[in-house]
XYZ file of N, CA, C and O in Angstrom:
744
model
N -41.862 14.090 18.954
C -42.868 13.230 19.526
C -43.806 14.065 20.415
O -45.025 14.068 20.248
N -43.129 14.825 21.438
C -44.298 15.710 21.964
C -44.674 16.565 21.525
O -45.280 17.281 22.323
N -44.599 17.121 19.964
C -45.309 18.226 19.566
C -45.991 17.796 18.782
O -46.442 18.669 18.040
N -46.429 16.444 18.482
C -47.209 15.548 17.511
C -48.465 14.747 18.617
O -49.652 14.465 18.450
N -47.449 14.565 19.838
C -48.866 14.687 20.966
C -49.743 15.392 21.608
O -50.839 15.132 22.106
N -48.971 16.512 21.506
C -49.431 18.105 21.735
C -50.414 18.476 20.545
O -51.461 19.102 20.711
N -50.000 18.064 19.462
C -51.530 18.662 17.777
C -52.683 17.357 18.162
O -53.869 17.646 18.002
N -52.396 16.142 18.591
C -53.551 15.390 18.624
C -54.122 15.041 20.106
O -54.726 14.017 20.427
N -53.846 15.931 20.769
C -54.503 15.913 21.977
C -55.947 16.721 22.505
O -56.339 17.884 22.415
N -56.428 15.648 23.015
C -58.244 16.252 22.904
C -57.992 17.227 24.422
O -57.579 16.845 25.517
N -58.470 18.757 23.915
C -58.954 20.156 24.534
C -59.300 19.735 26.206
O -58.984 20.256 27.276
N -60.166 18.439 25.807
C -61.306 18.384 26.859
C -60.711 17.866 27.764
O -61.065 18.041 28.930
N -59.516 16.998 27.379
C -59.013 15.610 28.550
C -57.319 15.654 28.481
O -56.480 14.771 28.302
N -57.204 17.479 28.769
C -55.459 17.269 28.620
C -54.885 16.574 29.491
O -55.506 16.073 30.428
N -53.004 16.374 29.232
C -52.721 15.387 29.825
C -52.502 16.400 31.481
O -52.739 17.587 31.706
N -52.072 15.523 32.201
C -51.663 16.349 33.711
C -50.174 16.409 33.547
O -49.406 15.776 32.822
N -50.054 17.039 34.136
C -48.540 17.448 34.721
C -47.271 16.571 35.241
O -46.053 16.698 35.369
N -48.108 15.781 35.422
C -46.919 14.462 35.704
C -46.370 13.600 34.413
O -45.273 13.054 34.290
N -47.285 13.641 33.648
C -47.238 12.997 31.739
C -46.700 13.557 31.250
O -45.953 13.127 30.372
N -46.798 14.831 31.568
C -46.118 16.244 30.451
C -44.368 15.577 31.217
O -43.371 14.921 30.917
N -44.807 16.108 31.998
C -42.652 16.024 33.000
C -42.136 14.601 32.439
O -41.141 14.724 31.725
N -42.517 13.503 32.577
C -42.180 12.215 32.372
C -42.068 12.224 31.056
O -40.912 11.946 30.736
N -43.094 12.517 29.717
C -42.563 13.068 28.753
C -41.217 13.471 28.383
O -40.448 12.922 27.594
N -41.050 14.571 29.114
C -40.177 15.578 28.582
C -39.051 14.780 29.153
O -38.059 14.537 28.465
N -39.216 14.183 30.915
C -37.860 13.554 31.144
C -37.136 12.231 30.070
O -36.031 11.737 30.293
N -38.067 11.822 28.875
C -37.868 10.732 28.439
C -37.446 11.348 26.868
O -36.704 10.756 26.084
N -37.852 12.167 26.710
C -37.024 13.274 25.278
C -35.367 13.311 25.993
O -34.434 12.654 25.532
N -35.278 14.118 27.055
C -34.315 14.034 27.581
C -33.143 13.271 27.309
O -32.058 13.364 26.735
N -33.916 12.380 28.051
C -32.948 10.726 28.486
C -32.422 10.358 26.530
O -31.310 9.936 26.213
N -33.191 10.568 25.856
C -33.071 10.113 24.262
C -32.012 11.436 23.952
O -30.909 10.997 23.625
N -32.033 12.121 23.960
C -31.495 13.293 23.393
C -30.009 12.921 24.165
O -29.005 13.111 23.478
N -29.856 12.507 25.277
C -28.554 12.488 26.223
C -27.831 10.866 25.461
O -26.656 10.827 25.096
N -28.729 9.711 25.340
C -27.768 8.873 24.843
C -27.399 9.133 23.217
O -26.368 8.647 22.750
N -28.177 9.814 22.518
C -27.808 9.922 21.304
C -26.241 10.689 21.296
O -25.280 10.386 20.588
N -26.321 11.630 22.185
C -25.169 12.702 21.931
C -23.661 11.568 23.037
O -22.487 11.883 23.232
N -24.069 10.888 23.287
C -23.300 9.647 24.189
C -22.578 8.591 22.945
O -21.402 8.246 22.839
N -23.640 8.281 22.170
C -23.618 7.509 21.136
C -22.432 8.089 20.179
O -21.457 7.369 19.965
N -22.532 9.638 19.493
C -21.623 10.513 18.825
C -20.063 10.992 19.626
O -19.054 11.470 19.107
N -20.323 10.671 20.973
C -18.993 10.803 22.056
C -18.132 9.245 21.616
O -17.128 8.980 20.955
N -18.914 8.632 22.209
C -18.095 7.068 21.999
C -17.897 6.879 20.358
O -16.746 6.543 20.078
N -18.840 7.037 19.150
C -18.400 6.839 18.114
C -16.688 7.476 17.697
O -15.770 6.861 17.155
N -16.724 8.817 18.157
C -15.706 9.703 18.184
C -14.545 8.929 18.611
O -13.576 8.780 17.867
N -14.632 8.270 20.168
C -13.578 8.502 20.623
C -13.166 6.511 19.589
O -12.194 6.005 19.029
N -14.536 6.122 19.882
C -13.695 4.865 18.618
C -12.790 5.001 17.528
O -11.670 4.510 17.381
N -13.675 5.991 16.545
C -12.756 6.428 15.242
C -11.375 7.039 15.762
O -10.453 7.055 14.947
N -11.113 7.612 17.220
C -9.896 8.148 17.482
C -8.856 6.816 17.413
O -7.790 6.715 16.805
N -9.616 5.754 18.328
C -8.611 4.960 18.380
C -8.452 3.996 17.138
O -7.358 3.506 16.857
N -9.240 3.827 16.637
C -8.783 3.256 15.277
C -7.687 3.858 14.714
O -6.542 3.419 14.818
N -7.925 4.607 14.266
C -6.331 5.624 14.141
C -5.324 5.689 14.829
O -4.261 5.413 14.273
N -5.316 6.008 16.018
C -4.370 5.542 17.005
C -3.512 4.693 16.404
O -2.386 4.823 15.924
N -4.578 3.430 16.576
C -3.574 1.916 16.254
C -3.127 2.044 14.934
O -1.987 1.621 14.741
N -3.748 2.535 13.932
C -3.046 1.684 12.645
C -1.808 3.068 12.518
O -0.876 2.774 11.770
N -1.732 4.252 13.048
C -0.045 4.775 12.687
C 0.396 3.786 13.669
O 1.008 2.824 13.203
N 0.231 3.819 14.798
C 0.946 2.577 16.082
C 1.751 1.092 14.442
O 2.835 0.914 13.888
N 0.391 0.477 14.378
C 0.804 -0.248 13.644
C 1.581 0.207 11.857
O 2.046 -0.562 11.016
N 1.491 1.210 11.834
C 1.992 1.456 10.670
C 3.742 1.732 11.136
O 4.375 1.809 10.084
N 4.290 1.828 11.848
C 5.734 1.580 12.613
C 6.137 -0.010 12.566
O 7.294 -0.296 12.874
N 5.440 -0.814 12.279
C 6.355 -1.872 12.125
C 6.594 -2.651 10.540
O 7.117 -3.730 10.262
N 6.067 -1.761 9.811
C 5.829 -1.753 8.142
C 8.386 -1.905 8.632
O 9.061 -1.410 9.535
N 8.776 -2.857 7.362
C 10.072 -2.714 7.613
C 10.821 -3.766 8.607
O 12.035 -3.972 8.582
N 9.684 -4.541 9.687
C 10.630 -5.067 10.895
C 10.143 -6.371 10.988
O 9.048 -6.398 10.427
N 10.416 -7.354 11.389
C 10.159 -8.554 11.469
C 9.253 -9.010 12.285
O 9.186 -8.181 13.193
N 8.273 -10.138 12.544
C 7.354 -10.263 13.082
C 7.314 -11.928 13.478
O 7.689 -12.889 12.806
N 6.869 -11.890 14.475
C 6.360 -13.830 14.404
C 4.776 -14.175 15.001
O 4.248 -14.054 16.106
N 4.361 -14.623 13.787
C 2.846 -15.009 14.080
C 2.425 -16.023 14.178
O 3.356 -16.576 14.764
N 1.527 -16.918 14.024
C 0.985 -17.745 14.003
C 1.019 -18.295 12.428
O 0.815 -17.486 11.523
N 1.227 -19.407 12.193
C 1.714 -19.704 10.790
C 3.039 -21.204 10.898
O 3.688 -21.778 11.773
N 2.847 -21.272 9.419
C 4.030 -22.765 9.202
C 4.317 -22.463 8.691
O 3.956 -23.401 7.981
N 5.146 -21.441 7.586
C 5.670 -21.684 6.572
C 6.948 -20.549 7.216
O 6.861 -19.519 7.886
N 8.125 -21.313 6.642
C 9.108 -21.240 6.806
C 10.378 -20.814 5.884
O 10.978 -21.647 5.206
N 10.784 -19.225 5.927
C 11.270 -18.830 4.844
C 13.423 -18.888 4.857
O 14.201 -18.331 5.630
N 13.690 -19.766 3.703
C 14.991 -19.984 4.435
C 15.726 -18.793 3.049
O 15.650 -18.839 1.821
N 16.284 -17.995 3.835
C 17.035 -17.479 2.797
C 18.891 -17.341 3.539
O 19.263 -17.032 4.671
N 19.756 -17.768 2.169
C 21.166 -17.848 2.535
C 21.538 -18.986 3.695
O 22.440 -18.578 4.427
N 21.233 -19.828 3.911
C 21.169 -21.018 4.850
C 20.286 -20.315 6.160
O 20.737 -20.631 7.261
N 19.478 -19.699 6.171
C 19.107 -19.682 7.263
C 17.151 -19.513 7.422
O 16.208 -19.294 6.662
N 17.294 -19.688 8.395
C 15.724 -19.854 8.752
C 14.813 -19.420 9.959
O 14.966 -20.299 10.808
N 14.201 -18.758 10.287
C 13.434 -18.501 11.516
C 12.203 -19.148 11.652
O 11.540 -19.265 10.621
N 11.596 -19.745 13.047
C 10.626 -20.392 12.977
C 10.169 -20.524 14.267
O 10.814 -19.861 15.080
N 9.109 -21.279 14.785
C 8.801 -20.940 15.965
C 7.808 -21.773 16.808
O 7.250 -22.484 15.973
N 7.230 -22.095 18.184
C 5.981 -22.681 18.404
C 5.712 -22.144 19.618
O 6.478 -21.221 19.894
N 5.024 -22.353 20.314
C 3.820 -21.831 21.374
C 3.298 -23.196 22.248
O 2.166 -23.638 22.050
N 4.204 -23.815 23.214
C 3.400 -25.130 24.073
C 2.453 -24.225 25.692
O 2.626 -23.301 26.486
N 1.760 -24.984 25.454
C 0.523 -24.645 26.991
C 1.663 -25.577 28.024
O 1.516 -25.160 29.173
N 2.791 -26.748 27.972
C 3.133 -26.927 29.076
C 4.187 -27.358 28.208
O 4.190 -27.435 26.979
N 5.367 -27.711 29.310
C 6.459 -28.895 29.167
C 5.966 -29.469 28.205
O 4.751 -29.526 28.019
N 7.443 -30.342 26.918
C 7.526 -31.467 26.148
C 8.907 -31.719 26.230
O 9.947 -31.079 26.071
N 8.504 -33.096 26.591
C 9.893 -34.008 26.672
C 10.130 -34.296 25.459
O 11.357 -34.275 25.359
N 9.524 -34.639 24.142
C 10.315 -34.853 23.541
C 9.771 -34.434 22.051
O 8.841 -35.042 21.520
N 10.599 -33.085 21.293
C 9.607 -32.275 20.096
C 10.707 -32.709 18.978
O 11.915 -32.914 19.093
N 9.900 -32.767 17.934
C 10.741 -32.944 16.917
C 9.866 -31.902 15.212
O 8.701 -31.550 15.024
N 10.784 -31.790 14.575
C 9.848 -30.350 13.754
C 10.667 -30.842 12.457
O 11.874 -31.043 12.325
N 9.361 -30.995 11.341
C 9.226 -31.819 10.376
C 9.223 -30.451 9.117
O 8.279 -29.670 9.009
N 10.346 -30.404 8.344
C 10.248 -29.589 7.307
C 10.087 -29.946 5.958
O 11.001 -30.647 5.524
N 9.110 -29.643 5.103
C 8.990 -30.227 3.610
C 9.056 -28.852 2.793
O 9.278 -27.719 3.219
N 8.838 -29.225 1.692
C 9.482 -28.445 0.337
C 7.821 -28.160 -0.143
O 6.797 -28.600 0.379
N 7.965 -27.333 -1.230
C 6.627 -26.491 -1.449
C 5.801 -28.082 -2.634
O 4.802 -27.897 -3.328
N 6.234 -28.886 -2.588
C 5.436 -30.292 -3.353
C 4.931 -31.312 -2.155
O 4.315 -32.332 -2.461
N 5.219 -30.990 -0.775
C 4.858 -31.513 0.575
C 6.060 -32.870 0.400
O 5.610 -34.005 0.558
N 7.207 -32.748 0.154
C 8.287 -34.046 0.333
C 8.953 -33.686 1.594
O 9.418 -32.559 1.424
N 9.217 -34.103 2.764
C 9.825 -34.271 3.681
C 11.240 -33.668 3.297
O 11.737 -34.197 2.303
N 12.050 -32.573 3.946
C 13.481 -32.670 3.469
C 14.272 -32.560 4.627
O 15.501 -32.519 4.554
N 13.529 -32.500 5.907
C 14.227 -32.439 7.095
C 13.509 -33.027 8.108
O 12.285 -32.907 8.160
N 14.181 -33.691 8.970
C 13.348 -33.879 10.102
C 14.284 -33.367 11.504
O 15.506 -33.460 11.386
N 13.847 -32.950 12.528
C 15.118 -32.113 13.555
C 14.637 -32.396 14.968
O 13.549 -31.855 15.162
N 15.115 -33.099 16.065
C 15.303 -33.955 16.827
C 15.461 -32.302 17.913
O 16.560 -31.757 18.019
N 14.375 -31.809 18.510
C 14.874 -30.846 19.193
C 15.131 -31.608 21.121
O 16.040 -31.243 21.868
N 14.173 -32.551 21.441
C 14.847 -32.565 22.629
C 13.044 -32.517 23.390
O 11.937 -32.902 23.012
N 13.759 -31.605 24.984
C 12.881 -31.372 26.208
C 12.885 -29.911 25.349
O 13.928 -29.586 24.782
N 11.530 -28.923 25.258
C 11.454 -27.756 24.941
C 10.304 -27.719 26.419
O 9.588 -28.584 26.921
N 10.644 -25.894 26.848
C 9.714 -25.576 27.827
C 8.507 -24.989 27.591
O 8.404 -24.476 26.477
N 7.808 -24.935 28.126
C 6.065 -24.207 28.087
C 6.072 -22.774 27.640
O 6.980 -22.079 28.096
N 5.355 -22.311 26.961
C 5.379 -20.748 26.135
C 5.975 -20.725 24.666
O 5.886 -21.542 23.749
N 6.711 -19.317 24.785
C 6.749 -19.113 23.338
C 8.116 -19.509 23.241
O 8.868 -19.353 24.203
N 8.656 -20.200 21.752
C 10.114 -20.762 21.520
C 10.292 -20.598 19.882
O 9.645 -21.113 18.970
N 11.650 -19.492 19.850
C 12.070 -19.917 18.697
C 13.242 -19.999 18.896
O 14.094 -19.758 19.751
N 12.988 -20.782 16.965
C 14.313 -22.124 16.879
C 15.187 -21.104 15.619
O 14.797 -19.972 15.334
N 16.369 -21.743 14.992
C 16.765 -21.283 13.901
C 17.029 -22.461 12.579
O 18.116 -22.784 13.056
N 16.968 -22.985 11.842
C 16.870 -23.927 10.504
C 18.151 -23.547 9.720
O 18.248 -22.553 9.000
N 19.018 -24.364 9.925
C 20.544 -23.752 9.100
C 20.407 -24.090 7.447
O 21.313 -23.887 6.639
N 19.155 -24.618 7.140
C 18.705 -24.858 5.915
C 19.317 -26.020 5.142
O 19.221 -26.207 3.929
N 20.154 -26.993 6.297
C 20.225 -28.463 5.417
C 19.132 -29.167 5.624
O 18.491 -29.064 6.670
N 18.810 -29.935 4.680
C 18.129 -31.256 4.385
C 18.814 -32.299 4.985
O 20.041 -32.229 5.056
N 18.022 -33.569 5.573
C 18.319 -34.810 6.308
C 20.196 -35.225 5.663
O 21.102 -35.641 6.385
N 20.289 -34.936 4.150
C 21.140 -35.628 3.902
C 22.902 -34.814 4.132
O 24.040 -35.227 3.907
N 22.188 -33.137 4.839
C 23.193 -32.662 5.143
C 23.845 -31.167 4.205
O 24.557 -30.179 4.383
N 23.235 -31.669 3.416
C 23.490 -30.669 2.084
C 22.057 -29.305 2.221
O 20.934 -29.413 2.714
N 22.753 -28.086 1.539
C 21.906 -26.728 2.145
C 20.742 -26.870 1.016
O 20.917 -27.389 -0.086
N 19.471 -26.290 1.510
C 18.621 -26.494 0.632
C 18.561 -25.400 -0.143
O 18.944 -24.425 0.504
N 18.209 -25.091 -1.387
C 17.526 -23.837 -1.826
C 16.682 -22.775 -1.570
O 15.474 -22.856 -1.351
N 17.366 -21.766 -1.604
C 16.443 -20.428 -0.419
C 15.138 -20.434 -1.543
O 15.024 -20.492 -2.768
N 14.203 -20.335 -0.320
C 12.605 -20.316 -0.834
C 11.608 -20.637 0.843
O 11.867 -20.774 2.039
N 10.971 -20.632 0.366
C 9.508 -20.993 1.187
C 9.250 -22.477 1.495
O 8.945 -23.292 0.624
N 9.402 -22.779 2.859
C 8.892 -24.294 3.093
C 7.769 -24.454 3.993
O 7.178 -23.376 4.057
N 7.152 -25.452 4.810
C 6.476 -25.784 6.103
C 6.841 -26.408 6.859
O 7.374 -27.428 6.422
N 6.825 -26.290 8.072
C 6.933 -27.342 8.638
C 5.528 -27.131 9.519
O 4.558 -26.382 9.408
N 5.918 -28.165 10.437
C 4.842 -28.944 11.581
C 5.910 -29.833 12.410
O 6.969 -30.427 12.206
N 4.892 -29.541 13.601
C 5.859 -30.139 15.296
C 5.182 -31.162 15.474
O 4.038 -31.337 15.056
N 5.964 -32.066 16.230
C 4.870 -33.134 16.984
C 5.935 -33.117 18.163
O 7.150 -32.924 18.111
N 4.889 -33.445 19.518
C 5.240 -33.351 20.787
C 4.677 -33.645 21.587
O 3.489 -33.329 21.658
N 5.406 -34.519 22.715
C 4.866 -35.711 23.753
C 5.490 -35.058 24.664
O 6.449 -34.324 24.427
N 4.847 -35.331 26.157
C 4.835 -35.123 27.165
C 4.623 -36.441 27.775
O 3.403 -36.605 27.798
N 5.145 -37.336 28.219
C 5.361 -38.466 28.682
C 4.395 -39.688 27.289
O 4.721 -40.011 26.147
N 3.558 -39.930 27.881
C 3.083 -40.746 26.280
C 2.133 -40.007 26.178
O 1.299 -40.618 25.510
N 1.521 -38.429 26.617
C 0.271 -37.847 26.122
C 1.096 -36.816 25.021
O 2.263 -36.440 25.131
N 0.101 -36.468 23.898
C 0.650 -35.664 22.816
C 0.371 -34.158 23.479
O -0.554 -33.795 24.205
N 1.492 -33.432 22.971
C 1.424 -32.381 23.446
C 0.845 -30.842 22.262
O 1.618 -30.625 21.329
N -0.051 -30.179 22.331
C -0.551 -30.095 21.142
C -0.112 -28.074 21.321
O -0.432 -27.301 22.225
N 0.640 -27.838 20.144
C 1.603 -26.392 20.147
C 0.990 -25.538 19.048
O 0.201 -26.077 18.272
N 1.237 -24.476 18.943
C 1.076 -23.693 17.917
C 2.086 -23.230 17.387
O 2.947 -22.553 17.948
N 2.036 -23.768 15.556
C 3.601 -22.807 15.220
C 3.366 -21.806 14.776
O 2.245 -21.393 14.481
N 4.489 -21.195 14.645
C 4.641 -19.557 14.301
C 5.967 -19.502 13.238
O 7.102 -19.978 13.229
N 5.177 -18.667 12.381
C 5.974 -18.199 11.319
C 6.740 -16.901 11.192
O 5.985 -15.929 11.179
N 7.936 -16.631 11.103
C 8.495 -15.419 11.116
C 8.646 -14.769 9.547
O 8.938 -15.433 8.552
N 8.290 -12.860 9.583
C 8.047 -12.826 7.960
C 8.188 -11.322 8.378
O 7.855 -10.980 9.512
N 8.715 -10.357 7.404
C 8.884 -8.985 7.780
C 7.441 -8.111 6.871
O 6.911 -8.524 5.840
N 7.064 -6.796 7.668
C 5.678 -6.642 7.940
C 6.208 -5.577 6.675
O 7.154 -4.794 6.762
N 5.372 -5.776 5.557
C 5.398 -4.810 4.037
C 4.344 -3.556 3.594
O 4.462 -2.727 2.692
N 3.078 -3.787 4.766
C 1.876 -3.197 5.040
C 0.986 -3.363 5.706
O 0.664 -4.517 5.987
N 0.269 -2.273 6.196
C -0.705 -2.431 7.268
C -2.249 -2.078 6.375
O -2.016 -1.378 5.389
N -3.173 -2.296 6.480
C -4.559 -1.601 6.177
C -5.209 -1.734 7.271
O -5.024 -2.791 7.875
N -5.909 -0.991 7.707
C -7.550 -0.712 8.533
C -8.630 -1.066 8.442
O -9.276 -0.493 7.564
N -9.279 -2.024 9.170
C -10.425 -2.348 9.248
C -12.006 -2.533 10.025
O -11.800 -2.250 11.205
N -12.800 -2.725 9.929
C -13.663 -3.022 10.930
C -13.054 -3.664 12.440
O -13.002 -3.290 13.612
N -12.635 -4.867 11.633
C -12.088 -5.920 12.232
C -10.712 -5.671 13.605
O -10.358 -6.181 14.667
N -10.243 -4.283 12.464
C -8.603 -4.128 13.431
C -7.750 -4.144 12.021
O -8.308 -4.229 10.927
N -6.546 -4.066 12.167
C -5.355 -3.728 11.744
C -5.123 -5.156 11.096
O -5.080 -6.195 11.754
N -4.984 -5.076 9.754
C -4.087 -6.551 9.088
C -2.791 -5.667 8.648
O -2.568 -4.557 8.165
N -2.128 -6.712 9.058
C -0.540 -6.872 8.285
C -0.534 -7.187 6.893
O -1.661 -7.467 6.485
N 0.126 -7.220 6.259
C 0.827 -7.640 5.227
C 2.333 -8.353 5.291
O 3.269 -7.596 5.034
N 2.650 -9.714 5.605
C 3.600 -10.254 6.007
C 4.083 -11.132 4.836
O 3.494 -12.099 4.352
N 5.392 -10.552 4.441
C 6.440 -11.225 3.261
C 6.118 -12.972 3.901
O 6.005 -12.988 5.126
N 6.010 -13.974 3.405
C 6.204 -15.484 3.741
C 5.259 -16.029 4.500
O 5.295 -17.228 4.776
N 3.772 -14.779 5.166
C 2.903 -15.665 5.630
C 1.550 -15.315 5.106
O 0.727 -16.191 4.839
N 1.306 -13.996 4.953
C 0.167 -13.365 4.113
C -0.245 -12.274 5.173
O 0.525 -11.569 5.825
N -1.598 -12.284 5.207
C -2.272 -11.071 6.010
C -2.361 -12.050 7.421
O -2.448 -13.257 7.643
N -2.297 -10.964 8.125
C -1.899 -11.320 9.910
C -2.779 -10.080 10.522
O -2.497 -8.931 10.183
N -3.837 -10.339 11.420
C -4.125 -9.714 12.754
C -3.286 -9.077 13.585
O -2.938 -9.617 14.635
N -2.851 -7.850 13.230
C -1.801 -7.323 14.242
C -1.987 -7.757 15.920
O -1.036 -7.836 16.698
N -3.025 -7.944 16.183
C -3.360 -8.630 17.458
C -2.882 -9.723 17.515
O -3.066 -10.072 18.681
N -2.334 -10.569 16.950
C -2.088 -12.178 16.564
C -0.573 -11.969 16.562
O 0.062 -12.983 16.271
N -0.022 -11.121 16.767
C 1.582 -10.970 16.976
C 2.061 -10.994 17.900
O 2.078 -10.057 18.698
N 2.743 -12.402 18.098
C 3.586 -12.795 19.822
C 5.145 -11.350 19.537
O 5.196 -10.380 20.294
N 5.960 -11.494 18.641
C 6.901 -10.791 18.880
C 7.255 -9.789 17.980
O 6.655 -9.858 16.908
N 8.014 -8.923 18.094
C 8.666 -8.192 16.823
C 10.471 -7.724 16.968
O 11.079 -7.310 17.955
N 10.791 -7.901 16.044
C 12.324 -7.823 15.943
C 12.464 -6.435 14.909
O 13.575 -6.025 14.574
């Protein structure tokens, strides 16, 4: 820029000395955030990397995210929810992959935060269900106001990839997961 103002500058009416400096202090100032710009890009791409070997360590281990579906294998089951306060009284509704009701489970007073439960994998009538993939969903009152939770699905982590975005999982029984979106790991 100043050597393109410097070829079209008239002989007769150069600039003064204060234009020239202010100039040059403003090449400067450009030249300093660009090489600022290539510092921080750097140290981003560092940490991107960072995280996904970080996250590439839990490829193998179990996880609980955000999610309903509920994987019962050998009578058993992991599952989970997330209340903002007290519920007096939760109860957690399990159906079969055609949406038929096959359980319903009477948990009680549950406390505020994160809670998991375990699913011994009978159905209402007592008898064990078939290992596979189900859903459930909570409902929960706090005196007569509804108390509104987040469930969480437990699923062991099979792969990680890298993204703009951040780190997705690959989770057996829930799909791709936000490694950020992970309350626990086992």
């Amino acid at each position: 820029m100043l050597t393109t103002q410097l070829q079209n500058q008239d002989p007769l009416n150069p600039l003064d000395n204060s234009q020239v400096t202010s100039q040059l202090a403003q090449l400067s100032t450009v030249t300093g955030i660009e090489k600022l710009n290539a510092t921080v890009s750097s140290l981003f791409s560092q940490i991107q990397s960072s995280q996904s070997l970080q996250s590439s360590n839990l490829i193998g281990h179990g996880i609980i995210s955000p999610g309903s579906s509920i994987a019962l294998a050998d009578g058993n089951a992991i599952y989970g929810f997330d209340f903002p306060q007290v519920a007096d009284r939760v109860s957690v509704t399990i159906k079969d992959s055609n949406g038929l009701q096959i359980r319903k489970i009477d948990l009680g007073v549950t406390a505020q935060g994160f809670n998991t439960f375990t699913w011994d994998g009978k159905n209402d009538a007592g008898v064990t269900a078939e290992n596979g993939l189900y859903n459930f969903s909570i409902g929960a009152t706090s005196g007569s106001n509804k108390v509104e939770g987040t469930t969480l699905s437990f699923g062991l982590v099979d792969s990680v990839t890298s993204g703009p975005q951040g780190n997705k999982l690959k989770v057996s029984n829930i799909g791709d997961v936000n490694a950020s979106d992970v309350v626990q790991v086992f």
